[in-house]
XYZ file of C-alpha atoms in Angstrom:
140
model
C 106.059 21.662 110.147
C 105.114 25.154 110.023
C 107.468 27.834 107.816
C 109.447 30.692 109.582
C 108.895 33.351 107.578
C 112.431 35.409 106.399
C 113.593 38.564 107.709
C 115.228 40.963 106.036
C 117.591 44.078 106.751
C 119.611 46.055 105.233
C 122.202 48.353 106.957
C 121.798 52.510 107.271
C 124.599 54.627 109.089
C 126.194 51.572 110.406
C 122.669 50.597 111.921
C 120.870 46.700 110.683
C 117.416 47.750 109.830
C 114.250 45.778 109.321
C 112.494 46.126 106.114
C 110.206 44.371 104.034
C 111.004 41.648 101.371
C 109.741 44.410 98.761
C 112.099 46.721 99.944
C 114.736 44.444 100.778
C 114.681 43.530 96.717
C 114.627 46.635 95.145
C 117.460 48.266 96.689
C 119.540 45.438 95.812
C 118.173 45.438 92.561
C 119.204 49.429 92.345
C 122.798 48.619 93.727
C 123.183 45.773 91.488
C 122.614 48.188 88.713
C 124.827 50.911 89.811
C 127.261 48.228 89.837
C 126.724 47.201 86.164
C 126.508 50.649 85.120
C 130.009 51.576 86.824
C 131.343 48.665 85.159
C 130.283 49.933 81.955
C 131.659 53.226 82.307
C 134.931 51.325 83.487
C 134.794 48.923 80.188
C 134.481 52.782 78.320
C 137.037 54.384 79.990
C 135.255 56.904 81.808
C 136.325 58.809 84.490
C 134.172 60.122 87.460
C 133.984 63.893 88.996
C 134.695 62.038 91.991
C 137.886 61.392 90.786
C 138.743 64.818 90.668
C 141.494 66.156 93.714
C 140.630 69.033 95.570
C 142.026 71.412 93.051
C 139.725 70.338 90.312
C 142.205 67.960 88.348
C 142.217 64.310 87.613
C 144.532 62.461 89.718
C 148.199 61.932 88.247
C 147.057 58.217 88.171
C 146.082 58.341 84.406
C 148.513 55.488 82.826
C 147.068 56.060 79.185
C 148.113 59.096 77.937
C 145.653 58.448 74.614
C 142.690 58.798 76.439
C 140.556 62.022 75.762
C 140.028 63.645 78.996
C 137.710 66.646 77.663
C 135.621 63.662 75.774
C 135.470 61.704 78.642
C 134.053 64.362 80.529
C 131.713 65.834 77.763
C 130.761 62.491 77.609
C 129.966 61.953 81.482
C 127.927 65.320 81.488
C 125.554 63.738 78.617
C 124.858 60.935 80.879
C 124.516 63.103 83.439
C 121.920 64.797 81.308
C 119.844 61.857 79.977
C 119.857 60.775 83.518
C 118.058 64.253 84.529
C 116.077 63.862 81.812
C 114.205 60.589 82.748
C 114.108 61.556 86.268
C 111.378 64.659 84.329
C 109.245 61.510 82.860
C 106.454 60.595 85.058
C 105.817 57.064 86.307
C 104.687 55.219 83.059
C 107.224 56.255 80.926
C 109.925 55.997 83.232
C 108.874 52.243 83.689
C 108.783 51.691 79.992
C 111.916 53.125 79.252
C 113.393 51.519 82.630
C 112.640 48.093 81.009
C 113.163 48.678 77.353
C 116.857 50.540 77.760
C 118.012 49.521 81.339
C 116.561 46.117 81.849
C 117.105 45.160 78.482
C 113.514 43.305 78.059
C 111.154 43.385 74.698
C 108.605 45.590 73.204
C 106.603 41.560 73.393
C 107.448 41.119 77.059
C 106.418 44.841 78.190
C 102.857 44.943 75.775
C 102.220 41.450 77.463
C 103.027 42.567 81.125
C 101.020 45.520 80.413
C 98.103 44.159 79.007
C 98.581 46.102 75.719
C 99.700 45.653 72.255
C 103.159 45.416 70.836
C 102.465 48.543 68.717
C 101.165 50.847 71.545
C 104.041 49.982 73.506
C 106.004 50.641 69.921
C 104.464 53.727 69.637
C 104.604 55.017 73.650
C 108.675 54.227 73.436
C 108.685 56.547 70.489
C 106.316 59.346 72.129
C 108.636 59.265 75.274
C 111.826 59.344 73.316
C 110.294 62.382 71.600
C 109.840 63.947 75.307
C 113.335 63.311 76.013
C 114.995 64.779 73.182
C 112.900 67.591 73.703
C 113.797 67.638 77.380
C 117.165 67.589 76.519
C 117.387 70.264 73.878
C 116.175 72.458 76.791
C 118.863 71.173 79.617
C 121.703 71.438 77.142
């Protein structure tokens, strides 16, 4: 009995695409993600510029009166920062910092998938964290 092989799409301006299985995983993978991420920010009471009305204010929808708006936002433009900031890495040290901070794996599980030591993958996290403070410094 021979195997049909899956076909996968995903849908762009309303259109169903083809696409390959590769593709097919990693933008789920990426909205997944986003997903977690906004849930985070909800868990931590952030609020989004999107939130904003046309005017430039937060919508008259805020039921906690506690919450510190200008933190919230000073907050939000850090992220936004650190988020500029990796987008400056190159490949490599994207990837490791991708896995370490985002993906929540090991300094073991990287060094092994990457053929290398635990302490060069110790001491590459700590060379690229070095690049990003000094990336931010400059951005902020």
């Amino acid at each position: 009995m021979k195997k049909e092989k899956k076909e996968f799409y995903l849908y762009v301006n309303g259109q169903k695409v083809k696409v390959s299985e590769d593709i097919y995983k990693v933008y789920w993978r990426e909205r997944e993600h986003e997903k977690y991420l906004e849930q985070v920010d909800r868990k931590n009471h952030l609020l989004f510029f999107s939130s904003l009305d046309q005017d430039g204010h937060f919508a008259e929808t805020l039921v906690d009166e506690s919450v510190d708006v200008e933190k919230i936002v000073e907050t939000q433009m850090m992220i936004e920062a650190v988020r500029n900031a990796i987008s400056k890495l190159n490949a490599e040290e994207r990837d490791i910092i991708e896995r370490l901070y985002f993906n929540d794996e090991t300094l073991s599980s990287v060094a092994r998938d990457k053929g290398v030591t635990y302490q060069t993958i110790q001491w590459r996290k700590d060379r690229i964290l070095r690049k990003l403070k000094e990336i931010l410094e400059k951005l902020l």
